[in-house]
Coordinates of C-alpha atoms and ligand atoms in Angstrom, one line a residue:
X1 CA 68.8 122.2 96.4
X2 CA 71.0 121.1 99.4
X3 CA 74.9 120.9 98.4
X4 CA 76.1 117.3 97.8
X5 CA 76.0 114.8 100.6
X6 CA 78.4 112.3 99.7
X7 CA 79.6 109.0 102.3
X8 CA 82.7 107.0 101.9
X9 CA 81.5 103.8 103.3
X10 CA 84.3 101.3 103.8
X11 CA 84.0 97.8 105.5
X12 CA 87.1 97.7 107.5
X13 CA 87.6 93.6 106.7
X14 CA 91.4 94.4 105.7
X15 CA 94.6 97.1 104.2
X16 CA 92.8 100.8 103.2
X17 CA 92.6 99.0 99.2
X18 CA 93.6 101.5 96.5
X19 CA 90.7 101.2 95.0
X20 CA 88.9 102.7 97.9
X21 CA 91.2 104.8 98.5
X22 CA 90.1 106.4 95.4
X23 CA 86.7 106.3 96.0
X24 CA 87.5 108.4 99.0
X25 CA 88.9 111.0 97.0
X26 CA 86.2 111.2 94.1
X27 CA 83.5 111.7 97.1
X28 CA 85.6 114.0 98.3
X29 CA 86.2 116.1 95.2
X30 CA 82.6 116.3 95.0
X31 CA 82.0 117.3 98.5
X32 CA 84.8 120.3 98.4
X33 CA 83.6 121.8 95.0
X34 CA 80.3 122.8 96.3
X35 CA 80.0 125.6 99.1
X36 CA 77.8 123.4 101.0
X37 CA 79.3 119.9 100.2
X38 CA 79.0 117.7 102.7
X39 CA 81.6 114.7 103.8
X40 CA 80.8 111.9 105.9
X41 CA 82.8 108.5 106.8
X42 CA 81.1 105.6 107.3
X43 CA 82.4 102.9 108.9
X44 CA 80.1 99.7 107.6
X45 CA 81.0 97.8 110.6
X46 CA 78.1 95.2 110.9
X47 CA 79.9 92.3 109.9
X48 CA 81.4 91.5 113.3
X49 CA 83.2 88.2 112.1
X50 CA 85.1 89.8 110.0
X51 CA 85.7 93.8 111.2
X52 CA 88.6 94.5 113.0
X53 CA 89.1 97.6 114.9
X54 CA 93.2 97.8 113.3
X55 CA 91.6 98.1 110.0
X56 CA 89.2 101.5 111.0
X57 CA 92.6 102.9 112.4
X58 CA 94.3 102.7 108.9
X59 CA 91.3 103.8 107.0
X60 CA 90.8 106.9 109.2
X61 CA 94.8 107.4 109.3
X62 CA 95.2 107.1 105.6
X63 CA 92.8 109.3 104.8
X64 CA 94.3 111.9 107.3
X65 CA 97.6 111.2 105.2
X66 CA 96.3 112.1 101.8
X67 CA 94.4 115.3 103.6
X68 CA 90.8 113.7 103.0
X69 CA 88.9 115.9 106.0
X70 CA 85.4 115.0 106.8
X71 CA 82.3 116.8 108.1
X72 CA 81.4 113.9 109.7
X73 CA 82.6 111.0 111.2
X74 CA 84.2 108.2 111.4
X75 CA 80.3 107.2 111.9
X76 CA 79.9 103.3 112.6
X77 CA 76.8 101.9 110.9
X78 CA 77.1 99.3 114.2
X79 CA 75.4 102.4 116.2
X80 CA 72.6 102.4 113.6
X81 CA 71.1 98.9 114.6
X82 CA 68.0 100.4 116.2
X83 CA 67.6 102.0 112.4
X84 CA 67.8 99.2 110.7
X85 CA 65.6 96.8 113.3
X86 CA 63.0 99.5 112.6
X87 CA 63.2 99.3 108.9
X88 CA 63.2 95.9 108.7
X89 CA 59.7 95.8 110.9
X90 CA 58.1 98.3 108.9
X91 CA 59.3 96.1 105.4
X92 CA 57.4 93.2 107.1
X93 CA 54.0 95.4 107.9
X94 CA 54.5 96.6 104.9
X95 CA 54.4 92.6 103.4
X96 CA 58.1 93.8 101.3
X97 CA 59.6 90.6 102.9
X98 CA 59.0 87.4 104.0
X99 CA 60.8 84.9 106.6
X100 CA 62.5 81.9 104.7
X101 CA 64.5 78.9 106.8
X102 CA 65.7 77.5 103.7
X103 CA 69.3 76.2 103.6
X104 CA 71.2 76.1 100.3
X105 CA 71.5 72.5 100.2
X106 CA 67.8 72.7 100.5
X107 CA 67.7 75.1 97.4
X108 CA 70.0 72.9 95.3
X109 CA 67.8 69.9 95.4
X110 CA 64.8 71.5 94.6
X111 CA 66.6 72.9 91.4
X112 CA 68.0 69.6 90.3
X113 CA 69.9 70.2 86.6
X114 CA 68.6 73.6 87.0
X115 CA 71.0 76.1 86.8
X116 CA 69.2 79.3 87.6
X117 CA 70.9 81.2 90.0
X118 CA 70.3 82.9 93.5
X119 CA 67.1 81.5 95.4
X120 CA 64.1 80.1 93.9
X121 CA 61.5 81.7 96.0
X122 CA 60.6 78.9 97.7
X123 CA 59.0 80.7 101.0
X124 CA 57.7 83.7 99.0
X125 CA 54.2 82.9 99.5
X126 CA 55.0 80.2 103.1
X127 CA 53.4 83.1 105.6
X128 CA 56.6 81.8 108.2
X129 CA 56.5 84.1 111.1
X130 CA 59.9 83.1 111.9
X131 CA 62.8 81.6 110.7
X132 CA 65.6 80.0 112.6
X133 CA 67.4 79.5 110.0
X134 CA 67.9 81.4 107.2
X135 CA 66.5 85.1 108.0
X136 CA 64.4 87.1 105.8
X137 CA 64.1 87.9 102.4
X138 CA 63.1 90.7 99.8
X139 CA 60.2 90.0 97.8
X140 CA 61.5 91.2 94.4
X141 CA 59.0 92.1 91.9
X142 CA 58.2 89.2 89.5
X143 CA 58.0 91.9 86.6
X144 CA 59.6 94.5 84.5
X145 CA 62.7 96.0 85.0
X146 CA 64.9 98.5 86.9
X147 CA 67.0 101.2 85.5
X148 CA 70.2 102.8 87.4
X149 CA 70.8 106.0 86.4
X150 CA 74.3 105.8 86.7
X151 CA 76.2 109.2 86.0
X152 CA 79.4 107.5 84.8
X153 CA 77.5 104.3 83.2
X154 CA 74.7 105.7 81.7
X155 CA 71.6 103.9 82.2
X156 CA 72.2 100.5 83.0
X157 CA 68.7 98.3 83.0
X158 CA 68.4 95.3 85.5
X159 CA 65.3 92.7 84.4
X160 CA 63.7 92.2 88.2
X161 CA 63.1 88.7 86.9
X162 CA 67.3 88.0 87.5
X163 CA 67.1 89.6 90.5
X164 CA 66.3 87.2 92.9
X165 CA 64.8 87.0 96.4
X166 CA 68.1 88.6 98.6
X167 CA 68.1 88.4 101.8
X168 CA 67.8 91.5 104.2
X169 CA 68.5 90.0 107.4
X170 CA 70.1 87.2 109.1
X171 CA 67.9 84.9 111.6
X172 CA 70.3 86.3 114.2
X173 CA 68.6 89.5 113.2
X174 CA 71.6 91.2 112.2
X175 CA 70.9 93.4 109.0
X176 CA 73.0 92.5 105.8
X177 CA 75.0 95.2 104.0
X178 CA 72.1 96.1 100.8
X179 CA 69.9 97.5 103.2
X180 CA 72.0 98.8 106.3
X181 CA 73.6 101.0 103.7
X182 CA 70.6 102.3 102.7
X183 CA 69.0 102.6 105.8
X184 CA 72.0 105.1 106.7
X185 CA 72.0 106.9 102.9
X186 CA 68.4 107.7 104.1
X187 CA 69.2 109.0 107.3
X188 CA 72.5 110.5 106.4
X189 CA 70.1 112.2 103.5
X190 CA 72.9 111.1 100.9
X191 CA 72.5 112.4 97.4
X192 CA 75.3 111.2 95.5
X193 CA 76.7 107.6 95.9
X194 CA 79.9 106.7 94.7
X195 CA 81.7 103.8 94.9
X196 CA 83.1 100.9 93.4
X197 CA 82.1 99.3 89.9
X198 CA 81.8 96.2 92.0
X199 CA 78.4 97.7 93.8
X200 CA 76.4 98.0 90.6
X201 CA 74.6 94.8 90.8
X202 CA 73.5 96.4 93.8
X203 CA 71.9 99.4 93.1
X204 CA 68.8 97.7 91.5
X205 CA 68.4 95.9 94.8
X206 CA 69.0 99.2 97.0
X207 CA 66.8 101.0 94.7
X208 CA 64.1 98.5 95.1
X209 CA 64.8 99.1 98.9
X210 CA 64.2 102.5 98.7
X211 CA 61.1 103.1 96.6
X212 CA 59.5 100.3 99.5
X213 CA 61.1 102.4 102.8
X214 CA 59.8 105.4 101.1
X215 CA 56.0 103.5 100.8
X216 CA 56.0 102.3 104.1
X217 CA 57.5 105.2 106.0
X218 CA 55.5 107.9 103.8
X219 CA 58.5 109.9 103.4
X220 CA 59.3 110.1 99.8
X221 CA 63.0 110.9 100.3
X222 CA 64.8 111.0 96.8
X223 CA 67.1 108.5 95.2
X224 CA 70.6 109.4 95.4
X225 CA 72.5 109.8 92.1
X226 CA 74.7 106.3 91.6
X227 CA 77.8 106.5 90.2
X228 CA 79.8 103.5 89.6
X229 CA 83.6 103.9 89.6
X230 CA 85.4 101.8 86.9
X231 CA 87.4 98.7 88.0
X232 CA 91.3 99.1 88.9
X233 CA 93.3 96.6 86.8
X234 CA 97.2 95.4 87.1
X235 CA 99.3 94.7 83.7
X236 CA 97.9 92.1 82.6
X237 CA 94.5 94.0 82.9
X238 CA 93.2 91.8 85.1
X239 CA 91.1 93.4 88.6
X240 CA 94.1 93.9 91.2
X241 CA 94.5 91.0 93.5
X242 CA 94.5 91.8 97.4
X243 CA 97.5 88.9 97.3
X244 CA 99.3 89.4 93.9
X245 CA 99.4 93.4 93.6
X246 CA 100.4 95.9 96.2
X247 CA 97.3 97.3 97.1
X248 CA 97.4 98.8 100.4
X249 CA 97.7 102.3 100.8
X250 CA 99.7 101.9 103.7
X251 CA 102.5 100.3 102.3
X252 CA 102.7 103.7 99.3
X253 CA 102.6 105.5 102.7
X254 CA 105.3 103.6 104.4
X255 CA 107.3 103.5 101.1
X256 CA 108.0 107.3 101.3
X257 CA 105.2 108.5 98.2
X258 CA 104.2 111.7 98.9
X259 CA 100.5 112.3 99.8
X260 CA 100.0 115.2 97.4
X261 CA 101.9 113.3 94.8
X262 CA 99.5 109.6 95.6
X263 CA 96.2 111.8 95.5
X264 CA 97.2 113.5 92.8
X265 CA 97.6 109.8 90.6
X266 CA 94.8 108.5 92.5
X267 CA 92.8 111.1 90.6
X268 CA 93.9 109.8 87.2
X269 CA 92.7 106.5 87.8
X270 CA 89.4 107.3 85.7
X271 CA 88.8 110.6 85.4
X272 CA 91.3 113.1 83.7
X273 CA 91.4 116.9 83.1
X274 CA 91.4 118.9 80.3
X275 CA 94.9 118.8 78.3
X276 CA 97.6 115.9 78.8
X277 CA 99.2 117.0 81.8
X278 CA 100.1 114.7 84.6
X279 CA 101.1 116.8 87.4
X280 CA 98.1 118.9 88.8
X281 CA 97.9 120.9 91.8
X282 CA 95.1 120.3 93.8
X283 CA 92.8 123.2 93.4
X284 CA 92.4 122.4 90.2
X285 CA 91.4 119.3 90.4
X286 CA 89.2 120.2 92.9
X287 CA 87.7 122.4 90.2
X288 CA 87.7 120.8 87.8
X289 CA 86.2 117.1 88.8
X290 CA 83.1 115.8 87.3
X291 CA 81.8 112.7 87.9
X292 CA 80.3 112.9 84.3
X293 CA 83.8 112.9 83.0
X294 CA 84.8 110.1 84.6
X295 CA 85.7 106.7 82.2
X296 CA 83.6 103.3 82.5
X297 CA 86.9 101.6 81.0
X298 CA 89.1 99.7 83.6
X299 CA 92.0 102.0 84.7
X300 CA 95.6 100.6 85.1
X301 CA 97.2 101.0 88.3
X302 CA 100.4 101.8 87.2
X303 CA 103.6 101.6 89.9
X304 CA 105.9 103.3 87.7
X305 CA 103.7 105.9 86.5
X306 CA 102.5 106.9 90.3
X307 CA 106.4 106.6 90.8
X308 CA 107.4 109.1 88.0
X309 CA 104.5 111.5 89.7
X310 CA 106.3 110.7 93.1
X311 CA 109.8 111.6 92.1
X312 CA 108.0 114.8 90.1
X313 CA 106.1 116.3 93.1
X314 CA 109.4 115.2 95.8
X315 CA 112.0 117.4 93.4
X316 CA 109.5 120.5 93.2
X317 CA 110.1 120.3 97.4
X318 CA 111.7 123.4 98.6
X319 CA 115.5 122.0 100.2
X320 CA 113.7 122.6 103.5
X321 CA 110.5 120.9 102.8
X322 CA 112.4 117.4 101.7
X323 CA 114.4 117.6 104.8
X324 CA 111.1 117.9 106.8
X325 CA 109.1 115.6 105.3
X326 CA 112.2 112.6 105.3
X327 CA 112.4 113.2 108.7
X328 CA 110.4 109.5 109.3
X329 CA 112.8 107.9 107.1
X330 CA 116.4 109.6 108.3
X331 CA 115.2 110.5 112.0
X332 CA 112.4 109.1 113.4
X333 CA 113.0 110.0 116.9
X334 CA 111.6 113.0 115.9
X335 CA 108.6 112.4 114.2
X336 CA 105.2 111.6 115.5
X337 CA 104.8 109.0 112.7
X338 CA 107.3 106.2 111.3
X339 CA 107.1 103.8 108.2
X340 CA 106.1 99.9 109.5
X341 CA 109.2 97.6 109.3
X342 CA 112.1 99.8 108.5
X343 CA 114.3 101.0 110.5
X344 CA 116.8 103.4 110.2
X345 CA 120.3 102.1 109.6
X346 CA 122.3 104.6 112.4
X347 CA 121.5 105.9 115.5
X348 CA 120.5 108.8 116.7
X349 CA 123.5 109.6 118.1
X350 CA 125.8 108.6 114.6
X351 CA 122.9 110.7 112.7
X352 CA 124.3 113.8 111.8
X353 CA 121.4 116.6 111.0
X354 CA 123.9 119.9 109.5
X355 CA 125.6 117.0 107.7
X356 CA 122.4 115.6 106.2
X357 CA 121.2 119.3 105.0
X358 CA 123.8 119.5 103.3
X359 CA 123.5 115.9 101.5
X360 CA 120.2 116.3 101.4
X361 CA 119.8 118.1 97.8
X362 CA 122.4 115.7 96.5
X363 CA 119.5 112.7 96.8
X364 CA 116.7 114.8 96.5
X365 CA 117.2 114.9 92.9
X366 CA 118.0 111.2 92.5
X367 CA 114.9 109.6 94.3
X368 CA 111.5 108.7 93.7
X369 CA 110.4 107.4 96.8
X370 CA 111.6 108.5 100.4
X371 CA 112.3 105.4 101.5
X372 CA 115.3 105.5 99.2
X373 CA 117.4 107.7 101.5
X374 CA 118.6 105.6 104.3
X375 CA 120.4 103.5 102.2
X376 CA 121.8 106.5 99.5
X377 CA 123.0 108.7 102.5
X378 CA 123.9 105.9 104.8
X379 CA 127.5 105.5 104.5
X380 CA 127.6 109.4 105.8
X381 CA 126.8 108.4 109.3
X382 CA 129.5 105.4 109.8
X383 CA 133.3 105.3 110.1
X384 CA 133.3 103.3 107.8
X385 CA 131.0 102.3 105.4
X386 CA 128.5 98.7 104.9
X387 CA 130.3 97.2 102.1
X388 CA 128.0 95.2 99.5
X389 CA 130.5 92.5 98.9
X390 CA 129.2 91.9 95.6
X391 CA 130.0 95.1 94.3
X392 CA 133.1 95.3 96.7
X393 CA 134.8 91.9 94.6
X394 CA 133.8 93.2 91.0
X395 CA 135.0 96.8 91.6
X396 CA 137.7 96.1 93.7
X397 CA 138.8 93.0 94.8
X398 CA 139.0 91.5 91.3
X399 CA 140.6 94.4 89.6
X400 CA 143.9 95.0 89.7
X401 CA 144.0 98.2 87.9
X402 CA 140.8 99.8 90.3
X403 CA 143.3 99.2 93.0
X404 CA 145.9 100.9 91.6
X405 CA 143.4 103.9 91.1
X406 CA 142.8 103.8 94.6
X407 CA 146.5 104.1 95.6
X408 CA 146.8 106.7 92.8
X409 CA 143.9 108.3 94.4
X410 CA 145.2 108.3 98.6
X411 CA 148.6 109.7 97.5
X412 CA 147.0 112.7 95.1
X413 CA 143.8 113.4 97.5
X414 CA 146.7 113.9 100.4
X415 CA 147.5 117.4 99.0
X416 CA 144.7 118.3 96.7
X417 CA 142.1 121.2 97.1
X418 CA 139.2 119.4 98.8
X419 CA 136.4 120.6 96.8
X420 CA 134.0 118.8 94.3
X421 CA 135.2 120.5 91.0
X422 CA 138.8 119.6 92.0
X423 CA 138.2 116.0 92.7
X424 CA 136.2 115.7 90.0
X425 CA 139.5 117.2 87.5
X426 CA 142.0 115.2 89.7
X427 CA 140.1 111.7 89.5
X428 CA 139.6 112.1 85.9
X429 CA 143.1 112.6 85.2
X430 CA 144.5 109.6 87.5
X431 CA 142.0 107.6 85.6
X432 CA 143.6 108.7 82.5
X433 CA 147.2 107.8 83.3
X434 CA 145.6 104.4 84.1
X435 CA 143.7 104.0 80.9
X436 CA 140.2 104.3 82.1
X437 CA 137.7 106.2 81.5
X438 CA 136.0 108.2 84.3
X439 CA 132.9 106.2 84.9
X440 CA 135.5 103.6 85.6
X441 CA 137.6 105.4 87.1
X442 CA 134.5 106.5 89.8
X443 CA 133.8 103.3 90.5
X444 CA 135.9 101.5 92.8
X445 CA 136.4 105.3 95.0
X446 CA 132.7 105.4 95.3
X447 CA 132.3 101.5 96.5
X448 CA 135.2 101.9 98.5
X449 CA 133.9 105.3 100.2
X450 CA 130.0 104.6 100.3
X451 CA 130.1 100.5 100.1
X452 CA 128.1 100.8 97.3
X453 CA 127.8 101.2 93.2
X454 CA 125.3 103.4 93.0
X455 CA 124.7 106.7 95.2
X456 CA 124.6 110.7 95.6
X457 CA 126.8 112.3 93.0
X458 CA 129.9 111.1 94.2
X459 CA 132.3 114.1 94.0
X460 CA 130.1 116.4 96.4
X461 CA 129.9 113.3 99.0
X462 CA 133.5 113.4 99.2
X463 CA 133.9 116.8 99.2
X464 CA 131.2 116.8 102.6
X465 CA 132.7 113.3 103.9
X466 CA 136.2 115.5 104.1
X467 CA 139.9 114.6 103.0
X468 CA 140.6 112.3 106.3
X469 CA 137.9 110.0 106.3
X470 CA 137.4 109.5 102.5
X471 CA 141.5 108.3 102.5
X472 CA 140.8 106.5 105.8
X473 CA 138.2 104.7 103.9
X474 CA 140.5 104.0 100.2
X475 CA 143.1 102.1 102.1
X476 CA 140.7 100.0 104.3
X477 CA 139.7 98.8 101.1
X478 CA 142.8 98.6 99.6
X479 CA 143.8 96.7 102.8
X480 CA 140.6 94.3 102.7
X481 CA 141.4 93.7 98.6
X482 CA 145.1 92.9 98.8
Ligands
LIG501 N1 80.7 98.8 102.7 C1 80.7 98.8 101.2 C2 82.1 98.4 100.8 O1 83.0 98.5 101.6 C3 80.3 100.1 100.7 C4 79.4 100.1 99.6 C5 78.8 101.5 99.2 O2 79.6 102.4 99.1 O3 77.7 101.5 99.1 O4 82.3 98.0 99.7

């Protein structure tokens, strides 16, 4: 028995979907368990109108991110034309199809208050020999029914009679997706097929497909074994929308998830392993995947759950691996890759790297995403820092007594040990004598140090901003308050 042969076949028509992204990973999983597992990407790039060659980049660069290696590929099913010409002649010989120039409007008359859908078989029996219009069609068996084995499904039993007529090829002669795909799973001698829940209804087809390729071409290749991923739903359980949810893996990517900490949520969507943990290294699920065990239910793409994992997976970084792996989001002159559409809020020259190492564990425990840090560490790399005027008026500016703190606070920090622990004591007692508590008493020294209300641990900043520039930076604000 040959070791799985498994193909993620995407049509590149748009963002790398989550959804396909996990079907990437499940093929995967089954391809890396087995000794001789065998991956192969597929690009299903017949569809000319609506392929574009941006939307191949980000599959094949998404799946580099989340470490999906292939054996093969990226193949483009465009290259197998001659294939699927061929099987479309020997269909014909074989009398599997027929030509048919009807036009819908055509279909829709002759059905009237019928409601039956899909075509009514109208050419079936015409003996065309062309057809400029429409193309040609399958001729479905008028009988009995059609079971898909499906692993995850079970067997799910298709009555040929509501299958109708589908159409193979176009009358330009290109070949539509049901039987280019299996044309390739043939050649590509796939033995698993995995893939969307969406696909089901088209397994009975493609099956159909087979069984007559194998009749005409005498070679009895086997079926593959289907399994049918379940659905991805948002909240509100409904199927995510391309325009309502955020579904493109390149914007997790760009967003600062980790790969290791996306796959490894990707994973859950559907299948889970023994015992209720959530964080799993990656051998192990390796291991451990079965399609078998995988859920028909609809899973829920949850944000803040794949953000928990995020923040989970970026503090169990060693210091040195969170500096390297920011180094997109903090200094992307030197990395080969940068997030779309954010850009970093210093320059290269301002950006200070012995000064971010050091800050660098301060917001690593803080974050879930890595596209957080810019604006956490930000104020490190200015004089002075980008004030949010709304937080500037309500701790500041409309406070009297958070202005005394800040005068308080330049006089004392003047001649105080300049050390976390210190500030910490000293701050707390000034914000005594003033009647506030120290959360309060934080407050208007970290907006009027880091132009912001939330932020590293704000002790330890000052402590690595140093004694000049944090009193530099109290009586600017003091100045811009009064
Ligand atoms: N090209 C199809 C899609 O993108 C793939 C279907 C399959 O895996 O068979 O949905």
């Amino acid at each position: 028995m040959p070791g799985p042969r498994v193909r993620f076949a995407p049509s590149p028509t748009g963002f790398f979907h989550v959804g396909s992204a996990r079907s990437a990973l499940f093929n995967w999983f089954v391809a890396r368990q087995s000794p001789d597992g065998y991956f192969i990407l597929r690009i299903e790039d017949t569809d000319a109108d609506r392929n574009r060659e941006e939307w191949v980049d980000g599959i094949v660069s998404a799946m580099q991110w989340l470490g999906l290696n292939l054996d093969q590929g990226p193949n483009r099913q465009s290259d197998n034309a001659p294939a699927h010409a061929d099987a479309v002649a020997r269909l014909l010989a074989g009398g599997y199809l027929y030509y048919c120039d009807c036009t819908g409007d055509d279909v829709q008359a002759r059905k009237g208050d019928n409601k039956t859908p899909g075509y009514d078989g109208h050419c079936r029996n015409r003996g065309l020999s062309k057809s400029e219009k429409t193309g040609i069609r399958f001729k479905t068996p008028q009988s009995g029914s059609t079971i898909v084995h499906d692993l995850i499904r079970g067997d799910v039993e298709f009555q040929n009679t509501v299958i109708d007529d589908f159409i193979v090829a176009k009358s330009s002669g290109v070949v539509l997706y049901a039987l280019a795909n299996v044309t390739d799973d043939r050649n590509d001698e796939i033995t698993h097929v995995i893939r969307g829940e969406e696909h089901l209804p088209n397994a009975p087809k493609q099956m159909m497909l087979w069984s007559a390729l194998n009749e005409v071409t005498g070679d009895n290749v086997a079926l593959p074994v289907y399994a049918h991923l379940p659905l991805l739903v948002n909240e509100q359980r409904k199927k995510l929308s391309k325009r309502k949810d955020p579904v493109a893996t390149e914007s997790y990517r760009d967003q600062g998830y980790l790969p290791d900490a996306f796959v490894n949520y990707l994973a859950l969507l559907g299948w889970s392993p023994d015992g209720d943990e959530e964080i799993i290294p990656l051998e192990r699920m390796i291991k451990e995947f079965r399609l078998e065990d995988v859920s028909h239910s609809p899973a829920f793409f949850d944000v803040k759950k794949l953000s928990h994992i995020n923040g989970e997976y970026i503090r169990k970084l060693s210091p040195e691996q969170f500096i390297e792996i920011s180094a997109p989001w903090v200094r992307p002159w030197d990395s080969a890759w940068q997030p779309t559409d954010r850009e970093v809020p210093w320059t290269k020259e301002d950006f200070n790297t012995e000064l971010f190492a050091k800050v660098a564990p301060l917001v690593q425990e803080r974050i879930v995403l890595l596209g957080e840090i810019p604006a956490m560490v930000d104020f490190f790399f200015h004089d002075q820092p980008v004030m949010d005027d709304a937080a500037f008026n309500k701790a500041i500016k409309n406070d009297i007594v958070a202005q005394q703190m800040i005068k308080a606070a330049i006089t004392r920090f003047a001649d105080v040990t300049w050390e976390a622990a210190t500030l910490h004591e000293e701050v707390a007692a000034l914000g005594e004598g003033l009647g506030l508590v120290l959360r309060k008493a934080q407050a208007p020294i970290r907006c009027a140090v880091t132009g912001s209300l939330v932020g590293p641990p704000l002790f330890e900043s000052l402590e690595l901003l140093g004694r000049d520039n944090t009193i530099a930076r109290l009586k600017k604000a003091l100045e811009l308050a009064t």
